[in-house]
Amino acid sequence: MNMHMKPFDHDELLKLDGDVPFVRSVPYGIQHILAMFVSNLVLPRDMEVNAAVSDSSAGPADDAAAKGGEPTA
């Protein structure tokens, strides 16, 4: 039994209606699903870190203005 996969043109991957064999498309599909899953985990964590950094850099005048009080400059 021949265990080698048939060669195909990799430019077909870049076409909207490219002809990619099913056996070759499964690994690309799994890679895409994992990339989407990881991006959904990393992006909210990254935004949380950015929010914490922006909150810690705010001074007392910024805190008072955010709470609706008068700035103490």
N, CA, C and O atoms as a Tinker XYZ file with bonds, in Angstrom:
   292  protein
     1  N      0.843000   -1.187000    0.000000    73     2
     2  CA     0.000000    0.000000    0.000000    64     1     3
     3  C      0.886000    1.248000    0.000000    63     2     4     5
     4  O      1.848000    1.330000    0.764000    81     3
     5  N      0.568000    2.190000   -0.835000    73     3     6
     6  CA     1.342000    3.419000   -0.963000    64     5     7
     7  C      0.889000    4.429000    0.102000    63     6     8     9
     8  O     -0.276000    4.826000    0.110000    81     7
     9  N      1.791000    4.850000    0.999000    73     7    10
    10  CA     1.450000    5.762000    2.089000    64     9    11
    11  C      1.742000    7.223000    1.751000    63    10    12    13
    12  O      1.561000    8.095000    2.601000    81    11
    13  N      2.186000    7.503000    0.536000    73    11    14
    14  CA     2.496000    8.876000    0.155000    64    13    15
    15  C      1.240000    9.590000   -0.328000    63    14    16    17
    16  O      0.392000    9.005000   -1.002000    81    15
    17  N      1.142000   10.864000    0.031000    73    15    18
    18  CA     0.007000   11.655000   -0.435000    64    17    19
    19  C      0.317000   12.206000   -1.817000    63    18    20    21
    20  O      1.475000   12.442000   -2.160000    81    19
    21  N     -0.722000   12.406000   -2.596000    73    19    22
    22  CA    -0.553000   12.977000   -3.923000    64    21    23
    23  C     -0.098000   14.426000   -3.782000    63    22    24    25
    24  O     -0.577000   15.144000   -2.904000    81    23
    25  N      0.811000   14.855000   -4.628000    73    23    26
    26  CA     1.234000   16.259000   -4.582000    64    25    27
    27  C      0.106000   17.159000   -5.098000    63    26    28    29
    28  O     -0.697000   16.760000   -5.942000    81    27
    29  N      0.073000   18.371000   -4.569000    73    27    30
    30  CA    -0.898000   19.347000   -5.066000    64    29    31
    31  C     -0.237000   20.716000   -5.070000    63    30    32    33
    32  O      0.772000   20.936000   -4.400000    81    31
    33  N     -0.807000   21.610000   -5.815000    73    31    34
    34  CA    -0.271000   22.964000   -5.951000    64    33    35
    35  C     -0.651000   23.777000   -4.719000    63    34    36    37
    36  O     -1.838000   23.972000   -4.458000    81    35
    37  N      0.325000   24.251000   -3.962000    73    35    38
    38  CA     0.051000   24.999000   -2.731000    64    37    39
    39  C     -0.600000   26.358000   -3.010000    63    38    40    41
    40  O     -1.172000   26.967000   -2.106000    81    39
    41  N     -0.517000   26.829000   -4.243000    73    39    42
    42  CA    -1.195000   28.082000   -4.597000    64    41    43
    43  C     -2.709000   27.919000   -4.529000    63    42    44    45
    44  O     -3.435000   28.907000   -4.424000    81    43
    45  N     -3.184000   26.690000   -4.589000    73    43    46
    46  CA    -4.622000   26.431000   -4.483000    64    45    47
    47  C     -5.151000   26.839000   -3.105000    63    46    48    49
    48  O     -6.332000   27.157000   -2.970000    81    47
    49  N     -4.294000   26.832000   -2.084000    73    47    50
    50  CA    -4.716000   27.228000   -0.737000    64    49    51
    51  C     -5.098000   28.704000   -0.668000    63    50    52    53
    52  O     -5.910000   29.099000    0.168000    81    51
    53  N     -4.518000   29.509000   -1.538000    73    51    54
    54  CA    -4.756000   30.950000   -1.517000    64    53    55
    55  C     -5.965000   31.366000   -2.342000    63    54    56    57
    56  O     -6.399000   32.516000   -2.273000    81    55
    57  N     -6.507000   30.449000   -3.113000    73    55    58
    58  CA    -7.671000   30.756000   -3.939000    64    57    59
    59  C     -8.954000   30.528000   -3.153000    63    58    60    61
    60  O     -9.010000   29.647000   -2.295000    81    59
    61  N     -9.973000   31.309000   -3.439000    73    59    62
    62  CA   -11.257000   31.149000   -2.766000    64    61    63
    63  C    -11.872000   29.786000   -3.051000    63    62    64    65
    64  O    -12.383000   29.129000   -2.144000    81    63
    65  N    -11.823000   29.369000   -4.291000    73    63    66
    66  CA   -12.384000   28.074000   -4.678000    64    65    67
    67  C    -11.263000   27.116000   -5.080000    63    66    68    69
    68  O    -11.381000   26.396000   -6.072000    81    67
    69  N    -10.175000   27.110000   -4.305000    73    67    70
    70  CA    -9.042000   26.244000   -4.622000    64    69    71
    71  C     -9.396000   24.775000   -4.464000    63    70    72    73
    72  O    -10.258000   24.414000   -3.662000    81    71
    73  N     -8.726000   23.937000   -5.231000    73    71    74
    74  CA    -8.964000   22.493000   -5.196000    64    73    75
    75  C     -7.906000   21.851000   -4.301000    63    74    76    77
    76  O     -6.803000   21.548000   -4.756000    81    75
    77  N     -8.245000   21.646000   -3.025000    73    75    78
    78  CA    -7.348000   21.037000   -2.053000    64    77    79
    79  C     -7.925000   19.687000   -1.676000    63    78    80    81
    80  O     -9.098000   19.599000   -1.312000    81    79
    81  N     -7.121000   18.626000   -1.757000    73    79    82
    82  CA    -7.635000   17.308000   -1.382000    64    81    83
    83  C     -8.081000   17.280000    0.079000    63    82    84    85
    84  O     -7.516000   17.972000    0.926000    81    83
    85  N     -9.100000   16.471000    0.359000    73    83    86
    86  CA    -9.669000   16.414000    1.707000    64    85    87
    87  C     -8.618000   16.035000    2.748000    63    86    88    89
    88  O     -8.584000   16.614000    3.834000    81    87
    89  N     -7.772000   15.077000    2.427000    73    87    90
    90  CA    -6.746000   14.625000    3.377000    64    89    91
    91  C     -5.788000   15.757000    3.709000    63    90    92    93
    92  O     -5.292000   15.828000    4.834000    81    91
    93  N     -5.518000   16.638000    2.767000    73    91    94
    94  CA    -4.639000   17.787000    3.015000    64    93    95
    95  C     -5.375000   18.921000    3.710000    63    94    96    97
    96  O     -4.750000   19.711000    4.418000    81    95
    97  N     -6.672000   19.019000    3.529000    73    95    98
    98  CA    -7.415000   20.146000    4.096000    64    97    99
    99  C     -7.696000   19.971000    5.586000    63    98   100   101
   100  O     -7.874000   20.963000    6.293000    81    99
   101  N     -7.741000   18.740000    6.077000    73    99   102
   102  CA    -8.042000   18.499000    7.491000    64   101   103
   103  C     -7.002000   19.139000    8.418000    63   102   104   105
   104  O     -7.396000   19.828000    9.359000    81   103
   105  N     -5.695000   18.947000    8.199000    73   103   106
   106  CA    -4.721000   19.609000    9.084000    64   105   107
   107  C     -4.826000   21.138000    9.052000    63   106   108   109
   108  O     -4.668000   21.793000   10.082000    81   107
   109  N     -5.091000   21.705000    7.871000    73   107   110
   110  CA    -5.250000   23.154000    7.778000    64   109   111
   111  C     -6.496000   23.614000    8.539000    63   110   112   113
   112  O     -6.484000   24.675000    9.163000    81   111
   113  N     -7.553000   22.831000    8.490000    73   111   114
   114  CA    -8.770000   23.163000    9.234000    64   113   115
   115  C     -8.547000   23.101000   10.731000    63   114   116   117
   116  O     -9.013000   23.973000   11.464000    81   115
   117  N     -7.837000   22.078000   11.196000    73   115   118
   118  CA    -7.539000   21.960000   12.628000    64   117   119
   119  C     -6.660000   23.119000   13.079000    63   118   120   121
   120  O     -6.872000   23.677000   14.155000    81   119
   121  N     -5.684000   23.482000   12.270000    73   119   122
   122  CA    -4.819000   24.612000   12.600000    64   121   123
   123  C     -5.645000   25.898000   12.713000    63   122   124   125
   124  O     -5.421000   26.697000   13.623000    81   123
   125  N     -6.577000   26.098000   11.819000    73   123   126
   126  CA    -7.412000   27.300000   11.841000    64   125   127
   127  C     -8.288000   27.324000   13.097000    63   126   128   129
   128  O     -8.416000   28.368000   13.737000    81   127
   129  N     -8.882000   26.204000   13.450000    73   127   130
   130  CA    -9.734000   26.140000   14.643000    64   129   131
   131  C     -8.915000   26.428000   15.899000    63   130   132   133
   132  O     -9.364000   27.174000   16.769000    81   131
   133  N     -7.726000   25.851000   16.003000    73   131   134
   134  CA    -6.871000   26.105000   17.169000    64   133   135
   135  C     -6.439000   27.570000   17.230000    63   134   136   137
   136  O     -6.378000   28.149000   18.315000    81   135
   137  N     -6.142000   28.168000   16.091000    73   135   138
   138  CA    -5.748000   29.574000   16.074000    64   137   139
   139  C     -6.895000   30.471000   16.556000    63   138   140   141
   140  O     -6.668000   31.415000   17.313000    81   139
   141  N     -8.114000   30.178000   16.123000    73   139   142
   142  CA    -9.264000   30.962000   16.568000    64   141   143
   143  C     -9.513000   30.772000   18.062000    63   142   144   145
   144  O     -9.850000   31.729000   18.759000    81   143
   145  N     -9.351000   29.554000   18.556000    73   143   146
   146  CA    -9.542000   29.272000   19.977000    64   145   147
   147  C     -8.510000   30.010000   20.819000    63   146   148   149
   148  O     -8.860000   30.628000   21.824000    81   147
   149  N     -7.246000   29.953000   20.421000    73   147   150
   150  CA    -6.186000   30.622000   21.179000    64   149   151
   151  C     -6.365000   32.134000   21.137000    63   150   152   153
   152  O     -6.129000   32.806000   22.141000    81   151
   153  N     -6.776000   32.678000   20.007000    73   151   154
   154  CA    -6.957000   34.131000   19.933000    64   153   155
   155  C     -8.080000   34.596000   20.845000    63   154   156   157
   156  O     -8.024000   35.709000   21.370000    81   155
   157  N     -9.093000   33.771000   21.043000    73   155   158
   158  CA   -10.166000   34.135000   21.966000    64   157   159
   159  C     -9.715000   34.077000   23.416000    63   158   160   161
   160  O    -10.318000   34.725000   24.272000    81   159
   161  N     -8.679000   33.325000   23.708000    73   159   162
   162  CA    -8.140000   33.287000   25.063000    64   161   163
   163  C     -7.158000   34.421000   25.312000    63   162   164   165
   164  O     -7.148000   35.003000   26.397000    81   163
   165  N     -6.337000   34.739000   24.326000    73   163   166
   166  CA    -5.256000   35.708000   24.498000    64   165   167
   167  C     -5.762000   37.141000   24.427000    63   166   168   169
   168  O     -5.317000   37.976000   25.214000    81   167
   169  N     -6.663000   37.453000   23.527000    73   167   170
   170  CA    -7.105000   38.833000   23.352000    64   169   171
   171  C     -7.757000   39.411000   24.604000    63   170   172   173
   172  O     -7.383000   40.516000   24.999000    81   171
   173  N     -8.700000   38.742000   25.250000    73   171   174
   174  CA    -9.267000   39.323000   26.478000    64   173   175
   175  C     -8.217000   39.483000   27.576000    63   174   176   177
   176  O     -8.272000   40.452000   28.333000    81   175
   177  N     -7.266000   38.562000   27.679000    73   175   178
   178  CA    -6.208000   38.676000   28.681000    64   177   179
   179  C     -5.330000   39.882000   28.370000    63   178   180   181
   180  O     -4.950000   40.619000   29.280000    81   179
   181  N     -5.007000   40.090000   27.109000    73   179   182
   182  CA    -4.185000   41.218000   26.700000    64   181   183
   183  C     -4.908000   42.532000   26.972000    63   182   184   185
   184  O     -4.285000   43.497000   27.418000    81   183
   185  N     -6.207000   42.583000   26.711000    73   183   186
   186  CA    -6.977000   43.797000   26.973000    64   185   187
   187  C     -7.059000   44.067000   28.471000    63   186   188   189
   188  O     -7.054000   45.223000   28.894000    81   187
   189  N     -7.135000   43.007000   29.278000    73   187   190
   190  CA    -7.176000   43.156000   30.729000    64   189   191
   191  C     -5.866000   43.746000   31.235000    63   190   192   193
   192  O     -5.880000   44.598000   32.124000    81   191
   193  N     -4.743000   43.313000   30.689000    73   191   194
   194  CA    -3.437000   43.841000   31.082000    64   193   195
   195  C     -3.331000   45.303000   30.676000    63   194   196   197
   196  O     -2.836000   46.123000   31.450000    81   195
   197  N     -3.789000   45.644000   29.469000    73   195   198
   198  CA    -3.736000   47.038000   29.023000    64   197   199
   199  C     -4.619000   47.923000   29.899000    63   198   200   201
   200  O     -4.243000   49.059000   30.188000    81   199
   201  N     -5.766000   47.440000   30.324000    73   199   202
   202  CA    -6.651000   48.223000   31.182000    64   201   203
   203  C     -6.001000   48.440000   32.549000    63   202   204   205
   204  O     -6.107000   49.527000   33.116000    81   203
   205  N     -5.338000   47.428000   33.077000    73   203   206
   206  CA    -4.675000   47.559000   34.370000    64   205   207
   207  C     -3.538000   48.564000   34.283000    63   206   208   209
   208  O     -3.325000   49.332000   35.222000    81   207
   209  N     -2.809000   48.575000   33.186000    73   207   210
   210  CA    -1.710000   49.522000   33.022000    64   209   211
   211  C     -2.252000   50.939000   32.908000    63   210   212   213
   212  O     -1.691000   51.858000   33.504000    81   211
   213  N     -3.322000   51.135000   32.162000    73   211   214
   214  CA    -3.867000   52.489000   32.002000    64   213   215
   215  C     -4.486000   52.984000   33.311000    63   214   216   217
   216  O     -4.440000   54.184000   33.582000    81   215
   217  N     -5.061000   52.103000   34.129000    73   215   218
   218  CA    -5.621000   52.515000   35.412000    64   217   219
   219  C     -4.529000   52.888000   36.398000    63   218   220   221
   220  O     -4.698000   53.830000   37.173000    81   219
   221  N     -3.417000   52.173000   36.386000    73   219   222
   222  CA    -2.355000   52.454000   37.345000    64   221   223
   223  C     -1.603000   53.728000   36.994000    63   222   224   225
   224  O     -0.960000   54.310000   37.868000    81   223
   225  N     -1.660000   54.181000   35.746000    73   223   226
   226  CA    -0.945000   55.391000   35.355000    64   225   227
   227  C     -1.789000   56.646000   35.594000    63   226   228   229
   228  O     -1.284000   57.759000   35.445000    81   227
   229  N     -3.053000   56.488000   35.958000    73   227   230
   230  CA    -3.917000   57.639000   36.207000    64   229   231
   231  C     -3.537000   58.282000   37.537000    63   230   232   233
   232  O     -3.316000   57.598000   38.536000    81   231
   233  N     -3.468000   59.589000   37.525000    73   231   234
   234  CA    -3.123000   60.320000   38.740000    64   233   235
   235  C     -4.364000   60.665000   39.538000    63   234   236   237
   236  O     -5.472000   60.312000   39.134000    81   235
   237  N     -4.202000   61.359000   40.682000    73   235   238
   238  CA    -5.348000   61.724000   41.510000    64   237   239
   239  C     -6.335000   62.630000   40.781000    63   238   240   241
   240  O     -7.542000   62.515000   40.991000    81   239
   241  N     -5.847000   63.523000   39.933000    73   239   242
   242  CA    -6.749000   64.414000   39.195000    64   241   243
   243  C     -7.605000   63.594000   38.224000    63   242   244   245
   244  O     -8.791000   63.875000   38.046000    81   243
   245  N     -7.009000   62.601000   37.613000    73   243   246
   246  CA    -7.760000   61.756000   36.689000    64   245   247
   247  C     -8.807000   60.949000   37.442000    63   246   248   249
   248  O     -9.920000   60.779000   36.946000    81   247
   249  N     -8.477000   60.450000   38.627000    73   247   250
   250  CA    -9.421000   59.665000   39.424000    64   249   251
   251  C    -10.624000   60.512000   39.830000    63   250   252   253
   252  O    -11.761000   60.045000   39.749000    81   251
   253  N    -10.390000   61.757000   40.268000    73   251   254
   254  CA   -11.480000   62.621000   40.685000    64   253   255
   255  C    -12.380000   62.967000   39.504000    63   254   256   257
   256  O    -13.603000   62.993000   39.636000    81   255
   257  N    -11.785000   63.228000   38.373000    73   255   258
   258  CA   -12.576000   63.562000   37.184000    64   257   259
   259  C    -13.391000   62.339000   36.733000    63   258   260   261
   260  O    -14.523000   62.489000   36.273000    81   259
   261  N    -12.837000   61.163000   36.858000    73   259   262
   262  CA   -13.559000   59.960000   36.459000    64   261   263
   263  C    -14.732000   59.689000   37.380000    63   262   264   265
   264  O    -15.749000   59.151000   36.943000    81   263
   265  N    -14.607000   60.056000   38.658000    73   263   266
   266  CA   -15.685000   59.816000   39.621000    64   265   267
   267  C    -16.723000   60.930000   39.613000    63   266   268   269
   268  O    -17.746000   60.826000   40.290000    81   267
   269  N    -16.474000   61.979000   38.868000    73   267   270
   270  CA   -17.445000   63.063000   38.754000    64   269   271
   271  C    -17.169000   64.206000   39.706000    63   270   272   273
   272  O    -17.958000   65.148000   39.780000    81   271
   273  N    -16.084000   64.148000   40.424000    73   271   274
   274  CA   -15.725000   65.215000   41.355000    64   273   275
   275  C    -14.868000   66.274000   40.690000    63   274   276   277
   276  O    -14.569000   66.204000   39.497000    81   275
   277  N    -14.490000   67.233000   41.470000    73   275   278
   278  CA   -13.637000   68.287000   40.969000    64   277   279
   279  C    -12.185000   67.830000   40.969000    63   278   280   281
   280  O    -11.758000   67.170000   41.917000    81   279
   281  N    -11.424000   68.154000   39.952000    73   279   282
   282  CA    -9.998000   67.802000   39.944000    64   281   283
   283  C     -9.257000   68.587000   41.022000    63   282   284   285
   284  O     -9.588000   69.739000   41.303000    81   283
   285  N     -8.259000   67.957000   41.618000    73   283   286
   286  CA    -7.504000   68.579000   42.709000    64   285   287
   287  C     -6.133000   69.001000   42.232000    63   286   288   289
   288  O     -5.130000   68.697000   42.878000    81   287
   289  N     -6.075000   69.697000   41.112000    73   287   290
   290  CA    -4.783000   70.093000   40.545000    64   289   291
   291  C     -4.347000   71.284000   41.269000    63   290   292
   292  O     -3.278000   71.823000   40.984000    81   291
